[in-house]
Coordinates of C-alpha atoms in Angstrom, one line a residue:
M1437 CA -0.3 0.1 0.0
A1438 CA 1.1 3.2 -0.6
F1439 CA 0.0 6.8 -1.1
T1440 CA -0.5 8.6 -4.5
G1441 CA 1.1 11.8 -5.7
R1442 CA -2.2 13.7 -5.3
A1443 CA -2.2 12.4 -1.4
A1444 CA 1.0 14.0 -0.6
L1445 CA 0.5 17.1 -2.4
L1446 CA -2.9 17.8 -0.8
A1447 CA -1.0 17.2 2.6
A1448 CA 1.6 19.6 1.6
L1449 CA -0.8 22.0 0.4
G1450 CA -2.8 22.0 3.9
S1451 CA 0.5 21.6 5.6
L1452 CA -1.2 19.5 8.1
P1453 CA 0.5 16.3 9.5
V1454 CA -0.6 12.8 8.0
G1455 CA 0.2 9.2 9.4
I1456 CA 2.2 6.4 7.1
W1457 CA 1.9 3.2 7.9
D1458 CA 4.3 0.6 5.7
A1459 CA 5.4 -2.9 6.5
G1460 CA 7.5 -3.6 9.8
W1461 CA 8.2 0.4 10.2
T1462 CA 5.2 3.1 11.6
G1463 CA 6.0 7.0 11.6
I1464 CA 3.8 10.0 12.3
L1465 CA 4.6 13.0 9.7
A1466 CA 1.6 14.6 10.3
V1467 CA -1.9 14.7 11.7
N1468 CA -4.7 15.8 9.1
A1469 CA -7.8 14.0 10.2
P1470 CA -9.9 14.7 7.2
L1471 CA -6.9 13.7 4.9
A1472 CA -6.2 10.8 6.6
L1473 CA -10.4 9.6 6.8
A1474 CA -10.3 10.3 3.1
C1475 CA -6.9 8.0 2.7
A1476 CA -8.6 5.3 4.8
C1477 CA -11.5 5.4 3.1
D1478 CA -10.1 5.5 -0.8
Y1479 CA -7.8 2.3 0.8
A1480 CA -11.1 0.4 1.7
L1481 CA -12.5 0.8 -1.5
A1482 CA -9.9 0.3 -3.6
A1483 CA -10.0 -3.1 -5.2
P1484 CA -7.7 -6.0 -3.6
V1485 CA -4.7 -7.1 -6.4
R1486 CA -4.6 -10.5 -4.5
R1487 CA -7.6 -12.2 -5.6
L1488 CA -7.2 -11.3 -9.1
G1489 CA -7.7 -13.9 -11.9
L1490 CA -5.0 -13.5 -14.4
T1491 CA -4.5 -15.6 -18.2
R1492 CA -2.8 -15.4 -21.0
A1493 CA -3.3 -16.4 -24.5
G1494 CA -1.8 -15.5 -27.9
D1495 CA 1.6 -15.6 -29.6
T1496 CA 3.6 -18.2 -28.7
S1497 CA 6.5 -17.7 -31.8
V1498 CA 7.1 -15.1 -33.9
R1499 CA 10.0 -14.1 -36.8
L1500 CA 13.1 -12.2 -35.7
G1501 CA 11.9 -8.5 -36.5
D1502 CA 7.9 -9.2 -36.5
S1503 CA 5.5 -8.6 -33.8
A1504 CA 4.2 -11.3 -31.3
D1505 CA 0.8 -10.0 -29.7
V1506 CA 0.2 -11.3 -26.0
T1507 CA -2.9 -11.2 -24.3
L1508 CA -3.9 -10.8 -21.1
T1509 CA -7.0 -11.3 -19.6
V1510 CA -7.9 -9.7 -15.9
T1511 CA -10.6 -10.9 -14.0
N1512 CA -12.0 -9.1 -10.9
P1513 CA -13.9 -11.3 -8.4
S1514 CA -14.4 -8.7 -5.6
R1515 CA -17.4 -6.4 -5.1
R1516 CA -15.5 -3.2 -5.8
P1517 CA -14.5 -1.6 -9.3
L1518 CA -10.7 -1.8 -10.6
R1519 CA -9.0 0.8 -11.5
A1520 CA -5.3 -0.3 -12.1
Q1521 CA -2.4 0.5 -13.9
V1522 CA -0.8 -3.1 -14.9
R1523 CA 3.1 -3.5 -15.7
D1524 CA 3.4 -6.9 -17.7
A1525 CA 7.3 -7.4 -17.1
W1526 CA 9.3 -9.2 -20.1
P1527 CA 13.0 -9.5 -20.9
P1528 CA 14.5 -6.0 -22.3
S1529 CA 15.3 -7.9 -25.3
S1530 CA 11.5 -8.0 -25.7
W1531 CA 11.2 -4.9 -27.8
Q1532 CA 13.3 -2.4 -29.4
P1533 CA 15.3 0.2 -27.4
G1534 CA 13.0 2.8 -25.9
T1535 CA 10.0 1.5 -26.5
E1536 CA 9.4 -0.9 -23.0
T1537 CA 7.9 1.5 -21.0
A1538 CA 4.8 2.4 -23.7
A1539 CA 4.2 -1.0 -24.5
S1540 CA 4.5 -2.8 -21.4
R1541 CA 2.3 -0.7 -19.2
H1542 CA -1.6 -0.4 -19.6
R1543 CA -4.6 1.5 -17.8
V1544 CA -7.3 -1.5 -17.1
T1545 CA -11.2 -0.6 -15.4
V1546 CA -12.6 -3.9 -14.7
P1547 CA -16.1 -3.8 -12.9
P1548 CA -17.4 -6.1 -10.1
G1549 CA -17.0 -9.9 -11.5
E1550 CA -16.3 -8.8 -14.9
R1551 CA -13.3 -9.3 -17.1
R1552 CA -11.0 -7.5 -19.6
R1553 CA -8.2 -7.9 -21.7
V1554 CA -5.4 -6.1 -22.5
T1555 CA -2.7 -6.5 -25.1
T1556 CA 1.2 -6.6 -24.9
R1557 CA 3.1 -6.5 -28.4
L1558 CA 6.1 -7.5 -28.3
R1559 CA 9.1 -6.9 -31.1
P1560 CA 12.2 -9.0 -30.0
T1561 CA 15.6 -8.0 -30.6
R1562 CA 17.4 -11.3 -30.5
R1563 CA 16.4 -15.0 -31.4
G1564 CA 15.5 -17.5 -29.0
D1565 CA 12.9 -18.1 -26.1
R1566 CA 11.7 -14.8 -24.2
Q1567 CA 9.7 -16.0 -20.9
A1568 CA 7.2 -13.6 -19.1
D1569 CA 8.0 -11.9 -15.8
R1570 CA 6.1 -10.6 -12.8
I1571 CA 2.8 -8.6 -13.4
T1572 CA 2.6 -6.0 -11.4
I1573 CA -1.0 -4.7 -10.5
R1574 CA -1.4 -1.2 -8.7
S1575 CA -5.0 -0.7 -7.7
Y1576 CA -6.4 2.6 -7.4
G1577 CA -8.9 4.0 -5.1
P1578 CA -12.1 6.2 -6.2
L1579 CA -10.1 9.3 -4.9
G1580 CA -7.0 9.0 -6.3
L1581 CA -5.3 9.2 -2.8
F1582 CA -4.1 5.6 -1.9
T1583 CA -3.3 2.2 -3.9
R1584 CA -3.2 -1.2 -3.3
Q1585 CA -0.3 -3.1 -5.0
G1586 CA 0.7 -6.7 -5.7
T1587 CA 2.5 -8.7 -8.3
H1588 CA 1.5 -12.0 -9.9
R1589 CA 3.1 -14.7 -12.0
V1590 CA 1.9 -15.8 -15.1
P1591 CA 4.1 -18.3 -17.1
W1592 CA 3.9 -17.5 -21.1
T1593 CA 6.8 -17.9 -23.5
V1594 CA 7.3 -16.9 -26.9
R1595 CA 9.8 -17.9 -29.2
V1596 CA 11.6 -16.0 -31.8
L1597 CA 12.7 -17.7 -35.2
P1598 CA 15.1 -16.8 -37.5
P1599 CA 14.0 -14.1 -39.9
F1600 CA 14.7 -16.0 -43.0
T1601 CA 15.5 -12.9 -45.0
S1602 CA 16.7 -14.5 -47.9
R1603 CA 13.9 -16.1 -48.8
K1604 CA 13.2 -13.5 -51.3
H1605 CA 15.9 -14.9 -53.4
L1606 CA 14.1 -18.4 -53.6
P1607 CA 11.8 -17.6 -56.3
S1608 CA 15.0 -17.2 -58.5
K1609 CA 16.9 -20.3 -57.3
L1610 CA 13.4 -22.3 -58.1
A1611 CA 13.5 -20.9 -61.6
R1612 CA 16.8 -21.8 -62.4
L1613 CA 16.5 -25.2 -60.7
R1614 CA 13.2 -26.2 -63.3
E1615 CA 16.0 -25.3 -65.7
L1616 CA 18.0 -27.9 -64.4
D1617 CA 15.0 -30.5 -64.4
G1618 CA 14.0 -29.7 -68.0
R1619 CA 10.7 -28.5 -67.1
T1620 CA 11.3 -25.1 -68.9
S1621 CA 12.2 -24.3 -72.7
V1622 CA 15.8 -23.8 -71.7
I1623 CA 17.8 -26.9 -72.2
V1624 CA 20.8 -27.1 -70.1
R1625 CA 23.8 -29.6 -70.3
G1626 CA 25.2 -31.7 -67.7
Q1627 CA 25.9 -34.9 -66.9
G1628 CA 23.5 -36.3 -64.3
T1629 CA 23.1 -40.1 -63.6
E1630 CA 19.1 -40.6 -64.1
F1631 CA 18.5 -40.8 -67.8
D1632 CA 15.9 -38.2 -69.2
S1633 CA 15.0 -38.3 -73.0
L1634 CA 16.7 -38.3 -76.4
R1635 CA 17.3 -35.2 -78.5
E1636 CA 18.9 -34.4 -81.8
Y1637 CA 22.6 -33.8 -81.4
V1638 CA 24.0 -30.0 -81.7
P1639 CA 27.3 -28.6 -82.2
G1640 CA 29.0 -28.3 -78.8
D1641 CA 27.1 -31.4 -77.4
D1642 CA 29.7 -33.8 -75.4
T1643 CA 30.5 -36.7 -77.5
R1644 CA 29.7 -39.0 -74.8
S1645 CA 26.6 -38.7 -74.5
I1646 CA 26.0 -39.5 -78.1
D1647 CA 23.7 -42.8 -77.9
W1648 CA 25.1 -45.0 -81.1
R1649 CA 22.2 -47.5 -80.9
A1650 CA 19.6 -44.9 -81.1
T1651 CA 21.5 -43.1 -83.9
A1652 CA 21.7 -46.2 -85.8
R1653 CA 18.0 -46.8 -85.9
Q1654 CA 17.7 -42.8 -87.3
S1655 CA 19.1 -40.6 -89.8
T1656 CA 20.2 -37.9 -86.9
V1657 CA 22.7 -38.8 -84.2
A1658 CA 21.0 -38.7 -81.2
V1659 CA 22.2 -37.6 -77.9
R1660 CA 20.9 -38.6 -74.1
T1661 CA 19.8 -35.8 -71.8
W1662 CA 20.2 -36.4 -68.1
R1663 CA 17.9 -35.2 -65.4
P1664 CA 19.7 -34.1 -62.1
E1665 CA 19.2 -36.7 -59.5
R1666 CA 16.7 -36.6 -56.5
D1667 CA 16.6 -37.9 -53.5
R1668 CA 20.0 -37.1 -52.4
H1669 CA 21.2 -36.7 -49.0
I1670 CA 22.4 -33.1 -47.6
L1671 CA 24.0 -32.4 -44.5
I1672 CA 24.2 -29.3 -43.3
V1673 CA 26.6 -28.7 -40.4
L1674 CA 26.7 -25.3 -38.1
D1675 CA 29.9 -24.7 -36.9
T1676 CA 28.9 -23.2 -33.3
G1677 CA 31.9 -22.6 -31.7
R1678 CA 34.0 -18.8 -30.8
T1679 CA 34.5 -18.0 -34.4
S1680 CA 30.4 -18.4 -34.7
A1681 CA 30.1 -15.6 -32.1
G1682 CA 32.0 -12.8 -34.4
R1683 CA 29.7 -10.2 -35.3
V1684 CA 29.2 -9.0 -38.8
N1685 CA 27.4 -6.0 -39.9
D1686 CA 26.3 -5.7 -35.9
A1687 CA 24.8 -9.7 -35.9
P1688 CA 26.6 -13.0 -35.3
R1689 CA 28.2 -14.6 -37.7
L1690 CA 26.4 -17.8 -37.2
D1691 CA 22.7 -15.8 -37.8
A1692 CA 24.1 -15.0 -41.5
A1693 CA 25.1 -19.1 -41.5
M1694 CA 21.9 -19.9 -40.3
D1695 CA 20.0 -17.7 -43.0
A1696 CA 22.2 -19.3 -45.3
A1697 CA 21.1 -22.8 -44.5
L1698 CA 17.4 -21.8 -44.7
L1699 CA 17.8 -21.0 -48.3
L1700 CA 19.7 -24.2 -49.1
A1701 CA 17.2 -26.3 -47.3
A1702 CA 13.9 -24.9 -49.0
L1703 CA 15.9 -25.0 -52.4
A1704 CA 17.1 -28.6 -51.7
S1705 CA 13.8 -29.8 -50.4
R1706 CA 12.2 -28.6 -53.5
A1707 CA 14.4 -30.6 -55.3
G1708 CA 13.5 -33.6 -54.1
D1709 CA 16.6 -34.1 -51.9
R1710 CA 16.5 -34.8 -48.0
V1711 CA 18.1 -32.2 -45.7
D1712 CA 19.3 -32.8 -42.1
L1713 CA 20.6 -30.2 -39.8
L1714 CA 23.9 -30.4 -37.2
A1715 CA 25.1 -27.9 -35.1
Y1716 CA 28.0 -28.7 -33.3
D1717 CA 30.9 -27.3 -31.5
R1718 CA 31.8 -29.3 -28.8
R1719 CA 28.6 -31.6 -28.2
V1720 CA 25.7 -31.3 -30.5
R1721 CA 23.5 -27.9 -30.0
A1722 CA 20.9 -29.1 -32.7
L1723 CA 20.2 -32.2 -34.8
V1724 CA 17.0 -32.0 -37.3
Q1725 CA 17.0 -35.8 -39.3
G1726 CA 14.3 -37.6 -41.1
R1727 CA 11.9 -34.7 -41.8
A1728 CA 9.2 -34.3 -44.8
A1729 CA 9.5 -31.7 -47.2
G1730 CA 6.4 -30.1 -45.9
Q1731 CA 8.0 -30.3 -42.3
L1732 CA 11.5 -29.4 -43.1
L1733 CA 11.3 -25.6 -42.9
P1734 CA 9.3 -25.2 -39.3
A1735 CA 11.4 -27.9 -37.6
L1736 CA 14.8 -25.7 -39.0
V1737 CA 13.7 -22.4 -37.8
N1738 CA 12.4 -24.1 -34.3
A1739 CA 15.5 -26.1 -33.8
M1740 CA 18.1 -22.9 -34.9
A1741 CA 15.7 -20.6 -32.4
T1742 CA 17.7 -21.4 -29.3
V1743 CA 21.0 -22.0 -31.0
E1744 CA 23.7 -19.5 -29.7
P1745 CA 27.4 -19.3 -30.2
E1746 CA 29.7 -20.5 -27.8
L1747 CA 33.2 -19.5 -26.7
V1748 CA 35.0 -22.7 -27.3
E1749 CA 36.8 -24.1 -29.9
T1750 CA 35.3 -26.2 -32.0
D1751 CA 36.3 -29.7 -31.6
A1752 CA 37.0 -30.9 -35.2
R1753 CA 37.7 -34.1 -34.7
G1754 CA 33.9 -34.7 -32.9
L1755 CA 32.4 -32.8 -35.6
A1756 CA 33.9 -35.2 -38.1
A1757 CA 33.2 -38.1 -36.2
T1758 CA 29.3 -37.1 -35.8
A1759 CA 29.0 -35.6 -39.5
L1760 CA 29.9 -39.2 -40.4
R1761 CA 27.5 -41.1 -38.3
S1762 CA 24.4 -38.8 -39.3
A1763 CA 25.4 -39.4 -42.6
P1764 CA 25.9 -42.9 -43.4
R1765 CA 25.8 -42.9 -47.0
R1766 CA 26.9 -40.8 -50.1
S1767 CA 26.2 -36.9 -49.3
L1768 CA 26.6 -33.4 -49.7
I1769 CA 28.0 -31.8 -46.6
V1770 CA 27.6 -28.4 -46.2
L1771 CA 30.1 -27.2 -43.2
L1772 CA 29.4 -23.6 -42.4
T1773 CA 32.2 -22.3 -40.4
T1774 CA 35.4 -19.7 -40.7
L1775 CA 38.2 -19.5 -43.5
D1776 CA 40.7 -18.6 -40.6
A1777 CA 43.9 -20.3 -41.0
A1778 CA 44.3 -21.4 -37.5
P1779 CA 40.8 -22.9 -37.0
V1780 CA 41.1 -24.1 -40.4
E1781 CA 44.5 -25.9 -40.3
E1782 CA 45.0 -26.8 -36.9
G1783 CA 41.3 -28.1 -36.5
L1784 CA 39.4 -29.1 -39.9
M1785 CA 42.8 -29.8 -42.4
P1786 CA 43.5 -33.1 -40.5
V1787 CA 40.0 -34.8 -40.6
L1788 CA 39.1 -33.0 -44.1
P1789 CA 39.9 -36.8 -45.6
Q1790 CA 37.7 -38.8 -43.7
L1791 CA 34.8 -36.3 -45.4
T1792 CA 35.9 -36.3 -48.8
Q1793 CA 37.0 -39.9 -49.1
R1794 CA 33.1 -40.6 -48.6
H1795 CA 31.1 -37.8 -49.2
T1796 CA 31.2 -34.2 -51.5
V1797 CA 31.7 -31.4 -48.9
M1798 CA 31.2 -27.5 -49.5
V1799 CA 32.5 -25.0 -46.9
A1800 CA 30.5 -21.9 -46.9
S1801 CA 31.7 -19.0 -44.7
V1802 CA 31.3 -15.4 -43.8
A1803 CA 33.2 -12.6 -45.1
D1804 CA 33.4 -9.4 -43.3
P1805 CA 32.5 -6.3 -45.9
H1806 CA 34.5 -4.2 -43.3
I1807 CA 37.3 -5.3 -44.5
A1808 CA 36.9 -4.9 -48.1
R1809 CA 36.2 -1.4 -47.4
M1810 CA 39.5 -1.1 -45.5
A1811 CA 41.2 -2.7 -48.4
A1812 CA 40.2 0.2 -50.6
A1813 CA 40.6 3.0 -48.3
R1814 CA 43.1 5.6 -48.7
G1815 CA 43.7 9.3 -48.0
N1816 CA 45.8 9.3 -44.5
V1817 CA 48.5 7.1 -42.6
D1818 CA 45.8 5.5 -40.8
A1819 CA 43.9 4.3 -44.1
V1820 CA 46.7 3.1 -46.0
Y1821 CA 47.9 1.2 -42.8
G1822 CA 44.9 0.0 -42.1
A1823 CA 44.4 -1.0 -46.1
A1824 CA 47.5 -2.9 -45.6
A1825 CA 46.5 -5.2 -42.7
A1826 CA 42.8 -5.7 -44.5
A1827 CA 44.6 -7.0 -47.6
Q1828 CA 46.6 -9.5 -45.5
S1829 CA 43.7 -10.8 -44.0
Q1830 CA 42.1 -11.5 -47.3
A1831 CA 45.3 -12.8 -48.6
E1832 CA 45.1 -15.3 -45.9
R1833 CA 41.8 -16.2 -46.8
H1834 CA 42.4 -16.8 -50.2
R1835 CA 45.4 -18.9 -49.4
V1836 CA 43.1 -21.0 -46.9
A1837 CA 40.4 -21.4 -49.7
E1838 CA 42.7 -22.4 -52.0
Q1839 CA 44.0 -25.6 -49.6
L1840 CA 40.4 -26.6 -49.4
R1841 CA 39.6 -26.3 -52.8
R1842 CA 43.2 -28.7 -53.6
Q1843 CA 41.5 -31.1 -51.2
G1844 CA 38.2 -31.4 -53.6
V1845 CA 36.5 -28.7 -51.1
T1846 CA 34.0 -26.3 -53.0
V1847 CA 34.4 -22.8 -51.3
V1848 CA 31.7 -20.7 -50.7
D1849 CA 33.1 -17.1 -49.6
A1850 CA 30.8 -14.5 -49.1
T1851 CA 29.4 -11.2 -47.0
P1852 CA 26.2 -11.7 -45.2
D1853 CA 24.0 -10.5 -47.7
D1854 CA 25.5 -12.4 -50.3
L1855 CA 26.4 -15.5 -48.4
A1856 CA 22.4 -17.5 -48.6
P1857 CA 22.6 -16.8 -52.8
A1858 CA 26.2 -17.8 -53.4
L1859 CA 25.6 -21.1 -51.4
A1860 CA 22.2 -21.9 -53.4
D1861 CA 24.1 -21.1 -56.4
A1862 CA 26.9 -23.5 -55.5
Y1863 CA 24.4 -25.7 -54.5
L1864 CA 23.1 -25.8 -58.2
A1865 CA 26.0 -25.6 -60.1
L1866 CA 27.0 -29.3 -58.4
K1867 CA 23.5 -30.2 -59.8
A1868 CA 24.1 -28.9 -62.9
V1869 CA 27.8 -30.9 -63.3
G1870 CA 26.3 -34.6 -61.8
R1871 CA 27.8 -34.2 -58.6
L1872 CA 25.1 -35.4 -56.7

């Protein structure tokens, strides 16, 4: 219980003493019989907050960047009307900076025996689970001189999913996939292992695709066309070790890797391939296996939502062993990790032959666009030194990428905005040449 500012102002204006009672302490500040009587009546007429009934409903998941509405129903079982201010507390990352006060506070009036709803709109700034904190209710008397206050806990969780911003590239990648499948008028030459049809030879066709038996039965040279294989297995591996925590464009590298993984998974599932996901550093952080095409993306975003970078060195041997167990037959293993020299040369290189011996391997990495800007900068001494450091960093990444290519690995190195479409293009290129 507490005095309101209105009561304090009346006491000051009247220059008469009033009494204050608080838990564990009693003190006399003044004696103003009329004001004390008014406050006592106001307190008696304020609806009690401990007996209120509170329930929640609303959204349980939301994409990062979108809004989620959580409804709080306040039921007043008492015989007094409830005039209250409600504060619905959530973690600070549940709102954009500076908007928490307006979004979490509500004024509500509930007649006796009735209920009212208030809606808290969340706009989270981070992935993961956001759990509701305490609900604080301050009940006012009819004169606004005295209040009752109490807190309640009504559990509710909103899961913030990856935003999947690269889905805007999906239509163009699907159009390219249809070209490879031969479902458009564009003919793409390439070797798969799934026979499609015969057609007339065109200068420039691979002579190895000529069907001599069919040619002998007709007057023109016939060549075999191949359809990219379906039902291939793709294992996407997210490295969640310390290097994934580095921030690029004010977001962890892991977030860009997740976005690229989602676009690749959506494209591959449309191509008829099976897609699994493994997130690993020193132990398995997430694992999605055996999902049908219609269930794949919901399962992936739900698994990725709570995965955060771990500030530990990734165990490359454990990662390779886990990947091999998850891909028992020939597969495309897409490893989203770093191209920094030390982690690759000391961790990945020694175990890479275990992967390339049985599988097709692709390594994708998030490049920092700030390094490219630094390398191009000139104008003063600091800029020149910065450009030299950036050029050295770029040369080191190129050297590491070339080492991986010599081991038969396809390497994709792109900025956060370009990584997802570049990875999808690399997958389609493997499809086109029949390496899947």
